[in-house]
Coordinates of C-alpha atoms and ligand atoms in Angstrom, one line a residue:
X16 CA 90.1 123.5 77.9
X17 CA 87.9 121.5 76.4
X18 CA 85.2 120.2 78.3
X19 CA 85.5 116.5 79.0
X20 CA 89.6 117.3 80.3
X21 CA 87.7 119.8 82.6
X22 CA 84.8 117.4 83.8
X23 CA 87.0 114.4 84.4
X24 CA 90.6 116.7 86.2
X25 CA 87.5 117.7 88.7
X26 CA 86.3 113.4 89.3
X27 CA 89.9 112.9 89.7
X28 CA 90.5 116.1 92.1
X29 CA 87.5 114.9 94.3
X30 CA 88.2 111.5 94.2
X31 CA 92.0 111.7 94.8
X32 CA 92.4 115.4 97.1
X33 CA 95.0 114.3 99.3
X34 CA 97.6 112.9 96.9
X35 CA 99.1 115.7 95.3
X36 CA 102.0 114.2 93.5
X37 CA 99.5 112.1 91.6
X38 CA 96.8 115.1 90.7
X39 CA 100.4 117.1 89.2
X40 CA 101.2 114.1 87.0
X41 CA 97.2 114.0 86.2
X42 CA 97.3 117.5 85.0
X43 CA 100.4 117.5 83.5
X44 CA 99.2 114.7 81.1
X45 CA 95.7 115.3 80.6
X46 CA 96.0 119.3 79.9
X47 CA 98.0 118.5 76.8
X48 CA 95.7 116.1 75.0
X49 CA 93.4 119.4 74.0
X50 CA 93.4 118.5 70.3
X51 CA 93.4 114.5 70.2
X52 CA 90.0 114.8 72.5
X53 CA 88.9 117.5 69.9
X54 CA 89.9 115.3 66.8
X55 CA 87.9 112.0 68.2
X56 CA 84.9 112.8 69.9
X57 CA 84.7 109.0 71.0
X58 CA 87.2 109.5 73.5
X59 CA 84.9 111.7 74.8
X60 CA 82.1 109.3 74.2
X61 CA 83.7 106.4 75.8
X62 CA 84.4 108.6 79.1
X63 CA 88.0 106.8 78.0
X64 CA 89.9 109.9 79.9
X65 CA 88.3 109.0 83.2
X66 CA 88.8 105.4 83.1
X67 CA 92.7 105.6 82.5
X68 CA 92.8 108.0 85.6
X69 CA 91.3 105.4 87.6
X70 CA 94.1 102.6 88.7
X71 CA 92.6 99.0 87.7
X72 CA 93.7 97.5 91.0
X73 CA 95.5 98.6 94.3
X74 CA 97.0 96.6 96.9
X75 CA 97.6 98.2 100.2
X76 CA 99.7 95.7 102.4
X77 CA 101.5 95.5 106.0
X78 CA 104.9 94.3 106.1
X79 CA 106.3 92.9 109.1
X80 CA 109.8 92.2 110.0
X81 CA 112.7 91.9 112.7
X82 CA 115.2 94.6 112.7
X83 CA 118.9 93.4 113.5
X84 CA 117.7 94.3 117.5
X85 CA 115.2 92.2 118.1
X86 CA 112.4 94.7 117.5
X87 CA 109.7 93.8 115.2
X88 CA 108.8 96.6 112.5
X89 CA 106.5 97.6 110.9
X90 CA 106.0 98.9 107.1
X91 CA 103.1 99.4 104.7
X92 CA 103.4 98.0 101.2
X93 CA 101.9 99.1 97.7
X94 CA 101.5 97.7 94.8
X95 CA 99.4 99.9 91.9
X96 CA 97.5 97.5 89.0
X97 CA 97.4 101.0 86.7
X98 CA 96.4 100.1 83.1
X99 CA 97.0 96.4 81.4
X100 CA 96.0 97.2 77.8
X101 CA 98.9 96.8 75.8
X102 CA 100.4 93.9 78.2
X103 CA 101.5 92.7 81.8
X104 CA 101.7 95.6 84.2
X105 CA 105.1 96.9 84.4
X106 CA 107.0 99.0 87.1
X107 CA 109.3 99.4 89.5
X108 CA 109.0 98.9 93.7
X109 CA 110.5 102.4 95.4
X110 CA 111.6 101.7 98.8
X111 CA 111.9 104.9 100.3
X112 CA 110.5 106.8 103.7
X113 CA 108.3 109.6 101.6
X114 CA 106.6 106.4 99.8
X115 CA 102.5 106.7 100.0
X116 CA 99.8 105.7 97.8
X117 CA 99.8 109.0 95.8
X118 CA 103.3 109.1 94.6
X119 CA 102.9 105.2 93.6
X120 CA 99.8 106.5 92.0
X121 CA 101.8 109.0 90.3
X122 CA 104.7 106.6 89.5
X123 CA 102.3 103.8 87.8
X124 CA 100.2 106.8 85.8
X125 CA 103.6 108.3 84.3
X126 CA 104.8 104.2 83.5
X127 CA 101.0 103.7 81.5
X128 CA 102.1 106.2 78.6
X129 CA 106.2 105.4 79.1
X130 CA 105.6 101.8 78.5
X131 CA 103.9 102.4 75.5
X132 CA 106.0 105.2 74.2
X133 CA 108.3 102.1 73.8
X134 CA 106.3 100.4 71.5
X135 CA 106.5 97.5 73.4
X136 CA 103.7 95.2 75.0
X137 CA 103.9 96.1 78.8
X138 CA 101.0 97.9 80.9
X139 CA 101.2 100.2 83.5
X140 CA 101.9 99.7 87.3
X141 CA 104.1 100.9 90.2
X142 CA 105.1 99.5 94.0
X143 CA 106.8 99.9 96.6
X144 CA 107.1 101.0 100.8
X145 CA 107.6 103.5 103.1
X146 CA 111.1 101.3 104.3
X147 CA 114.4 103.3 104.2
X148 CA 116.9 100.7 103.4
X149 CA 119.9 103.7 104.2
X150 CA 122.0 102.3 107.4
X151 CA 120.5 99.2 107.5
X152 CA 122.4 95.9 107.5
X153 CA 122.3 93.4 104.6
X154 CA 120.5 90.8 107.1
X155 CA 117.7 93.9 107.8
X156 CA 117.4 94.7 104.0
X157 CA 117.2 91.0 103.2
X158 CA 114.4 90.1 105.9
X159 CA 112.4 93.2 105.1
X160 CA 112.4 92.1 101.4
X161 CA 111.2 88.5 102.2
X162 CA 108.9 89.6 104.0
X163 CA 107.7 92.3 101.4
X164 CA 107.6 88.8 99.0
X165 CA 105.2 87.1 101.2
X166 CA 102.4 89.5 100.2
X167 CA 103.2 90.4 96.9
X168 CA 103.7 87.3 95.5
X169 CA 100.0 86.5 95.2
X170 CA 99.8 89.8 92.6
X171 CA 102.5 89.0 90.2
X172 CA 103.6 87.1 87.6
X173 CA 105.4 87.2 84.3
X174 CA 102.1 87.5 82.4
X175 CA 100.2 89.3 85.3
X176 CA 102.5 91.7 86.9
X177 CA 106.2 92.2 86.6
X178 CA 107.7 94.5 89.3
X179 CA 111.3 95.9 88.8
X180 CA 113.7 98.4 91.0
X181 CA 113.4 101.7 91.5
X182 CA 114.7 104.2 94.2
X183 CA 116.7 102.1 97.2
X184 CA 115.8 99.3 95.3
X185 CA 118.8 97.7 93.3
X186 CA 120.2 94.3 92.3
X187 CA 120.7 93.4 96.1
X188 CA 117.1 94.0 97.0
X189 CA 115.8 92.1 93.7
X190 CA 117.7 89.0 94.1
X191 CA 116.1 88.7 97.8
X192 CA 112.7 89.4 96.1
X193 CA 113.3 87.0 93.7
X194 CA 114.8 84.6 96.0
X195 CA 111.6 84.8 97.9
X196 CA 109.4 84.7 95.1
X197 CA 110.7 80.9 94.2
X198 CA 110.3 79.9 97.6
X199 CA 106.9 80.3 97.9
X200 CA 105.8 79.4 94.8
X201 CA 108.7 76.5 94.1
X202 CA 108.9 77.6 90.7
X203 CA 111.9 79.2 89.1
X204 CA 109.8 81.6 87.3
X205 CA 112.4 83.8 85.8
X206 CA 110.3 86.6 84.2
X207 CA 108.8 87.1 87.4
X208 CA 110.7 90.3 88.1
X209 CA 113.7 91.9 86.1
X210 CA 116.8 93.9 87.4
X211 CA 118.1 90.2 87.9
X212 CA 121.9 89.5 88.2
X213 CA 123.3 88.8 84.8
X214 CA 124.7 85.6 86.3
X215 CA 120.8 84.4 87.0
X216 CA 118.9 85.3 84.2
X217 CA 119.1 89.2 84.3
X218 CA 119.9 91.2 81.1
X219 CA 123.4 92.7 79.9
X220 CA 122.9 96.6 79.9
X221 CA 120.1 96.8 82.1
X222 CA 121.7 98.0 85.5
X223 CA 123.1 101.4 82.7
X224 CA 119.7 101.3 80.5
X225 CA 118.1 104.4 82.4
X226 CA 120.8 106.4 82.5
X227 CA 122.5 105.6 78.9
X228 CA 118.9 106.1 77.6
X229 CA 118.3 109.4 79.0
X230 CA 121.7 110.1 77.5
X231 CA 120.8 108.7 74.2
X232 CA 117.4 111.2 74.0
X233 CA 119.5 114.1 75.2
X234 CA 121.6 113.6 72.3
X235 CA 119.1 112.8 69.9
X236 CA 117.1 116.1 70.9
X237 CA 120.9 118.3 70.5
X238 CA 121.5 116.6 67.1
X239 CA 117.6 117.6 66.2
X240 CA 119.2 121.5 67.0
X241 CA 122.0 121.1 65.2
X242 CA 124.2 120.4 67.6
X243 CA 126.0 117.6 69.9
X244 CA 126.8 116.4 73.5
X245 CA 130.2 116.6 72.5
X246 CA 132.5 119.2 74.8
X247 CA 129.6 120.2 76.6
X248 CA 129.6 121.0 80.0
X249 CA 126.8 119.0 82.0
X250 CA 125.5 118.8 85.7
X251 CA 123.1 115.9 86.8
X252 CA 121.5 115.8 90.4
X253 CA 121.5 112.4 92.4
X254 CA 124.2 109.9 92.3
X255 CA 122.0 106.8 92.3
X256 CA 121.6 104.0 89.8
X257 CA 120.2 106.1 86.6
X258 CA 122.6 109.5 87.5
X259 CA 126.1 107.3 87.5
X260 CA 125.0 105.9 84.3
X261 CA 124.1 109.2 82.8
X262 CA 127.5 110.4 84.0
X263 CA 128.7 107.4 82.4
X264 CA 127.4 107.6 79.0
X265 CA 128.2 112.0 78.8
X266 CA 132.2 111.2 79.4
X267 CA 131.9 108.8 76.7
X268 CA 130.3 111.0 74.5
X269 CA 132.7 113.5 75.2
X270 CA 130.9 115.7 77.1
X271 CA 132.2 116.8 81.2
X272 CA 129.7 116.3 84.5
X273 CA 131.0 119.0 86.8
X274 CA 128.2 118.2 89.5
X275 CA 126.1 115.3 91.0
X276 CA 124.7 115.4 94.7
X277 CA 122.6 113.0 97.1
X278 CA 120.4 113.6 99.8
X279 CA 123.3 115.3 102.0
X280 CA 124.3 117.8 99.5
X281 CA 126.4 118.3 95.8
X282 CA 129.8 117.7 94.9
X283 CA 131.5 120.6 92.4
X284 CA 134.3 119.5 89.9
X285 CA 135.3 121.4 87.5
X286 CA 137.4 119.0 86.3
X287 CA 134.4 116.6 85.8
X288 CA 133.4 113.6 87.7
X289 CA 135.2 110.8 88.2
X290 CA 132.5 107.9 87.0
X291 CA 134.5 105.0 88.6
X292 CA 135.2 107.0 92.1
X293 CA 131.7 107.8 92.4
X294 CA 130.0 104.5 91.4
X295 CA 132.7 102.7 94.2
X296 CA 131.4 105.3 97.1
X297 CA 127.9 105.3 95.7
X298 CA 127.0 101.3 94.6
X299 CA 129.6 99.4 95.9
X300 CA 130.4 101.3 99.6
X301 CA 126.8 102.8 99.8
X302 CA 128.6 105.5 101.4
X303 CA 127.7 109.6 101.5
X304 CA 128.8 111.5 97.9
X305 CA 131.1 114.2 100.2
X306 CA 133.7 111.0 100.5
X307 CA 134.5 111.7 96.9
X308 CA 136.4 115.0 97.8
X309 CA 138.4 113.1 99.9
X310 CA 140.0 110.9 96.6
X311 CA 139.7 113.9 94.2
X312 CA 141.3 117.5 95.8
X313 CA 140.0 119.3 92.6
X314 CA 136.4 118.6 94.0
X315 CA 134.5 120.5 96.9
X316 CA 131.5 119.9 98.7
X317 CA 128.3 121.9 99.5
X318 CA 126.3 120.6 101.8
X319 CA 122.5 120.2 101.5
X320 CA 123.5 122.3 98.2
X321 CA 121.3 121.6 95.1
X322 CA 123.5 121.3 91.3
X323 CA 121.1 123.6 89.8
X324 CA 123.0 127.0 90.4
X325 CA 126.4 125.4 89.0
X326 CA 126.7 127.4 85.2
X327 CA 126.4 124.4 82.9
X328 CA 125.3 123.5 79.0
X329 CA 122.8 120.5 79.9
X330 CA 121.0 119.6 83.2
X331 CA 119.8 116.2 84.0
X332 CA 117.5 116.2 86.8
X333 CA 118.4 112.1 87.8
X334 CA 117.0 112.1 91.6
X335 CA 113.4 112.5 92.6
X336 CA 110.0 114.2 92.0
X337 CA 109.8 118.2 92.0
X338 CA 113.6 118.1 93.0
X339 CA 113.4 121.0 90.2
X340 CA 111.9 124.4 91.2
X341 CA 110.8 127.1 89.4
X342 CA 114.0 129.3 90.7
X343 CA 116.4 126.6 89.9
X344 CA 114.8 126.7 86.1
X345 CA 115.4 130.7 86.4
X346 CA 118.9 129.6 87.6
X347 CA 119.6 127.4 84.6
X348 CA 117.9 129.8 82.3
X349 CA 120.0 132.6 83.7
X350 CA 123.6 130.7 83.1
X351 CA 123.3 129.9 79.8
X352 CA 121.7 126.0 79.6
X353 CA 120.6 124.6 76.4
X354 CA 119.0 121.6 77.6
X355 CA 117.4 119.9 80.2
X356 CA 116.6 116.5 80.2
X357 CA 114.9 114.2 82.8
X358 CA 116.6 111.0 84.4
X359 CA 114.2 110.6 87.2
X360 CA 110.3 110.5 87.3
X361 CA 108.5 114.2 87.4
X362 CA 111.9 115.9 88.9
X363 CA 110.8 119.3 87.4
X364 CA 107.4 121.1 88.6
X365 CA 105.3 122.6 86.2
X366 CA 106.3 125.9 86.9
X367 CA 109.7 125.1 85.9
X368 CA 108.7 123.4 82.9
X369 CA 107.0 126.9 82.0
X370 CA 110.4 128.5 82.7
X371 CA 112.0 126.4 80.3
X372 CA 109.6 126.7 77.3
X373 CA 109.5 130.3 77.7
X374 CA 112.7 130.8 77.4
X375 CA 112.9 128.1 74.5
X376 CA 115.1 125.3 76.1
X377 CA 114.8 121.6 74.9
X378 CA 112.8 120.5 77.7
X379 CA 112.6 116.1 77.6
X380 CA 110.1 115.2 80.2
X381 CA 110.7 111.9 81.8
X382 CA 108.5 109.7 80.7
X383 CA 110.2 109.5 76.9
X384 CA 113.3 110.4 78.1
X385 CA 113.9 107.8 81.0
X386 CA 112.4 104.7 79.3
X387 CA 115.0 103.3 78.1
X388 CA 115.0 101.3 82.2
X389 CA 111.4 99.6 81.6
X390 CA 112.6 99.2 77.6
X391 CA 115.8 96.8 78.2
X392 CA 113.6 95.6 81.3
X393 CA 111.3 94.1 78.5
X394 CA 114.1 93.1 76.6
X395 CA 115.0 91.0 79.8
X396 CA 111.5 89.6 79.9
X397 CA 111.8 88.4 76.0
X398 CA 115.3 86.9 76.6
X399 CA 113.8 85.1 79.8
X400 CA 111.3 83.7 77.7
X401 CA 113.2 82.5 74.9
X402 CA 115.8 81.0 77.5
X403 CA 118.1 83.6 75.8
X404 CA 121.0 85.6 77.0
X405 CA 122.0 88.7 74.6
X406 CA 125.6 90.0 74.7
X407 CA 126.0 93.9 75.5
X408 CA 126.0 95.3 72.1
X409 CA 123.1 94.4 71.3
X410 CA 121.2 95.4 73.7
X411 CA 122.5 98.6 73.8
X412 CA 122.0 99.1 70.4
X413 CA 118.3 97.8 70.9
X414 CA 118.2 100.6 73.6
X415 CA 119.7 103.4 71.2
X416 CA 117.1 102.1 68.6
X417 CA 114.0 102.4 71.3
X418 CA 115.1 106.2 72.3
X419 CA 115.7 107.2 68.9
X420 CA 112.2 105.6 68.1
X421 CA 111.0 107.5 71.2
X422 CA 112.4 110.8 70.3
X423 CA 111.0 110.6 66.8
X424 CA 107.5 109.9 67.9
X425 CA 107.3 113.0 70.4
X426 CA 108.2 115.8 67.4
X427 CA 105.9 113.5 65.3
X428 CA 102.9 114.6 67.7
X429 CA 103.6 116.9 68.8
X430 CA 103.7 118.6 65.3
X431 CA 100.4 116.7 64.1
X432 CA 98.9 118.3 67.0
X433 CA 100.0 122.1 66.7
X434 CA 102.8 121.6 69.4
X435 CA 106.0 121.6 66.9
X436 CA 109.1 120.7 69.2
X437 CA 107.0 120.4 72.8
X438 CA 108.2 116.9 74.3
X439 CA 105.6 117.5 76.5
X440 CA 103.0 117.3 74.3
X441 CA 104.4 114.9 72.1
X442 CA 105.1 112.0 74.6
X443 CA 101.7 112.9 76.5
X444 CA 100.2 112.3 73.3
X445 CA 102.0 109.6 71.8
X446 CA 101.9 107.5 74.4
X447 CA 98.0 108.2 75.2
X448 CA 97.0 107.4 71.3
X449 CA 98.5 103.6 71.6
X450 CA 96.7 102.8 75.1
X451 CA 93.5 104.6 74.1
X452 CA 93.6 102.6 70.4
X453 CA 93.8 99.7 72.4
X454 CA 91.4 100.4 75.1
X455 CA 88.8 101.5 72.5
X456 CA 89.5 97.9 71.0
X457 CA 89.1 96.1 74.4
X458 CA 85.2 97.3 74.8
X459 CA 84.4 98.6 78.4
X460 CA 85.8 96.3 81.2
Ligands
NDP519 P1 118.6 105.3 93.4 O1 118.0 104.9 94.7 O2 119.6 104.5 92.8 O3 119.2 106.8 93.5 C1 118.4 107.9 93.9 C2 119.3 109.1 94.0 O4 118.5 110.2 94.2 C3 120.2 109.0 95.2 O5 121.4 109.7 94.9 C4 119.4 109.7 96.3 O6 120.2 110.2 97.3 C5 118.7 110.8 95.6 N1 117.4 111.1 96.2 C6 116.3 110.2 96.4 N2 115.3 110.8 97.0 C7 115.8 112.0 97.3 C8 115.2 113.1 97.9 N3 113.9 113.0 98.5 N4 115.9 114.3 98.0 C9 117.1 114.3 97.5 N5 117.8 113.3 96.9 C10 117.1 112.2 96.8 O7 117.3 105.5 92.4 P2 117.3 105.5 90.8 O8 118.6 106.2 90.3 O9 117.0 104.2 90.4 O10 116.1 106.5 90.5 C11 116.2 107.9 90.4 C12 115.0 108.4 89.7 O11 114.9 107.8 88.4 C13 113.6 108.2 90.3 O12 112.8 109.3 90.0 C14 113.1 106.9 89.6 O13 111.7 106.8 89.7 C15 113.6 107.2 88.2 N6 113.7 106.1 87.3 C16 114.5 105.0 87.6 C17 114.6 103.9 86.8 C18 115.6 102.8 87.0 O14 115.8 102.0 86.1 N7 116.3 102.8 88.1 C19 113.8 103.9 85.5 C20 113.1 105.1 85.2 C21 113.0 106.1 86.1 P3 120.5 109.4 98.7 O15 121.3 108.3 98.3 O16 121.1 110.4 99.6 O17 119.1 109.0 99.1

């Protein structure tokens, strides 16, 4: 390893010990840029990797609301300020119970090289809090967001700081946000946030941009084989916002999802899922995914069951961090996969990332293969601007033209850098080159 990767993974380590999460996506980045530090020994110079490990800004906030009750409640906010060198920071707020500084630390370092993977001018942040929005009311949701608002607002802006959703964060919870947002500043600053309702200045194609995306660089990776989507038989874990649109995109592309799962457990249909069953239980009803069994007999459920042991041709990991173990890769590997692909942020763990290169599987890590969300969320933040609204089309065929750019970037370098058909490596490296170019250019601040 060369030496200034080691010196500055052991800063980080001492600096940042108890967030795990965010030392795995440190690693994970930082161990493949070997050759890049070798080539330009001003990276070294610079102490560049140090300084892009370090967030540029953290906010740390209590929330306060009233549950439906009466009770007051208490939540912690975050907001991560990561990197701003090639533009505004951009990144989702998670709302979920598990939500602590280190996976927001984690979230906003994998966003710094997504964003620019792109090719488009947004930095790196992430936000979010530890609030569970499952079983509450609309009322509950709503105050908790306003209240969320009150704090952040002083952060953002639509040249400063642009959040977006994430996990339990969807159109509901941004229009409250944004509702908020022009309250307090009494300004109907649209570009403020994105995930917006089409109707109010949100984007055509960006509630399915994740999910079609990932689809897009899963087919872009087969037809780089030889081969295609086409009659292949597919399993994606989660059922959320980027896994129904994954779903989506396979049927149309002729392949069948046999399996999806939330929290609770997996559904298993061999006849393949049913896109519009699942997105009425899942987005509309917000209800459990073992309801679906009960409108489609040919399905079954297995609770607390993972998708990963279902024999399939493609995986796509679409739920949560490290949601993919080393013998669920062994699983795959076993049954015959071809490719995995990931939907959500970090879902594999290193380990079975290893499984799948050993055993020569198209592996597309997350941060190329799930930005096609922040990509049409920029798009939404260009048509804001211009006071423009796009039809579908052509924002989806902006977002094919970003994944394809995407995909053709990572086997760029990660054949310049002795790597030939690591993703990995590739997006790591891709991405790092633009933010380090422009960091170099920006003098030390
Ligand atoms: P949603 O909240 O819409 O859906 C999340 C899904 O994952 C749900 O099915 C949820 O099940 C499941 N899930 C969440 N946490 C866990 C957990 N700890 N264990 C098991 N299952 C879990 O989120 P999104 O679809 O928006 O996000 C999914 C992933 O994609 C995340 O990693 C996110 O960071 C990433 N991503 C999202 C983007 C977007 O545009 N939305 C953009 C880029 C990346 P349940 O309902 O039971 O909680």
């Amino acid at each position: 390893m060369h030496s200034a990767i080691k010196r500055t993974l052991e800063v980080v380590e001492r600096r940042n010990h108890s967030e795990p999460v965010f030392l795995q996506a440190v690693h994970e980045v930082l161990e493949t840029l070997g050759p890049v530090v070798e080539e330009h020994p001003e990276i070294a110079d610079l102490n560049l990797l140090e300084r892009l490990c370090e967030p540029e800004r953290q906010i740390i906030f209590r929330v306060v609301w009233k549950d439906d009750a009466g009770n007051v409640q208490v939540n912690r906010g975050f907001r991560t300020e990561f990197n701003s060198v090639l533009g505004p920071y951009k990144g989702g707020l998670r709302f979920h119970p598990t939500v602590n500084m280190g996976v927001i630390k984690f979230l906003g370092f994998e966003q710094i090289f997504k964003n620019s993977l792109t090719g488009l001018n947004i930095g790196g942040g992430k936000g979010g809090a530890d609030f569970d929005p499952k079983g509450k009311s609309d009322d509950e949701v709503m105050r908790f967001c306003q209240a969320f608002m009150s704090e952040l607002f002083r952060h953002i802006g639509h040249r400063r700081d642009v959040p977006a959703g994430d996990i339990g964060v969807g159109a509901r919870e941004i229009g409250y946000l944004f509702g908020q947002y022009k309250k307090l500043t009494n300004s109907y600053e649209l570009g403020v946030i994105t995930g917006k309702g089409v109707s109010w200045g949100g984007s055509q194609g960006r509630t399915e941009a994740t999910g079609f995306g990932a689809v897009y660089f899963a087919e872009e990776i087969m037809q780089a084989a030889g081969d295609s989507l086409e009659g292949k038989s597919c399993v994606i874990s989660g059922s959320g916002n980027v896994a129904l649109y994954a779903l989506r995109k396979l049927n149309d592309l002729g392949a069948t999802v046999v399996a999806c799962s939330d929290s609770s457990g997996a559904i298993f249909d061999p006849k393949g899922i049913d896109f519009s069953a699942l997105r009425l239980i899942k987005e509309v009803e917000r209800e459990r995914i073992e309801k679906y069994c009960e409108i489609h007999p040919s399905a079954s459920f297995r609770p607390k069951a993972k998708v990963w042991d279902i024999p399939c041709d493609a995986a796509f990991p679409c739920a949560t961090q490290n949601e993919l173990e080393v013998d669920d890769a062994r699983k795959l590997v076993q049954n015959g996969c071809k490719l995995v692909c990931e939907g959500a942020n970090m879902p594999c763990t290193p380990e079975a990332i290893k499984v799948f290169h050993q055993a020569k599987i198209p592996f597309g890590p997350g941060k190329a293969a799930n930005a096609g969300g922040v990509a049409v969320s920029a798009l939404e933040m260009q048509q804001n601007a211009g006071l423009e609204h796009w039809p579908f089309d052509r924002v989806d065929e902006e977002l094919r033209r970003i994944m394809r750019g995407i995909h053709t970037s990572c086997l760029h370098y990660a054949d310049k850098y002795q790597a030939s058909g690591n993703y990995v490596a590739g997006a790591n490296i891709g991405g790092f080159l633009r933010v380090a170019e422009a960091m170099m250019c920006h003098g030390l601040i």
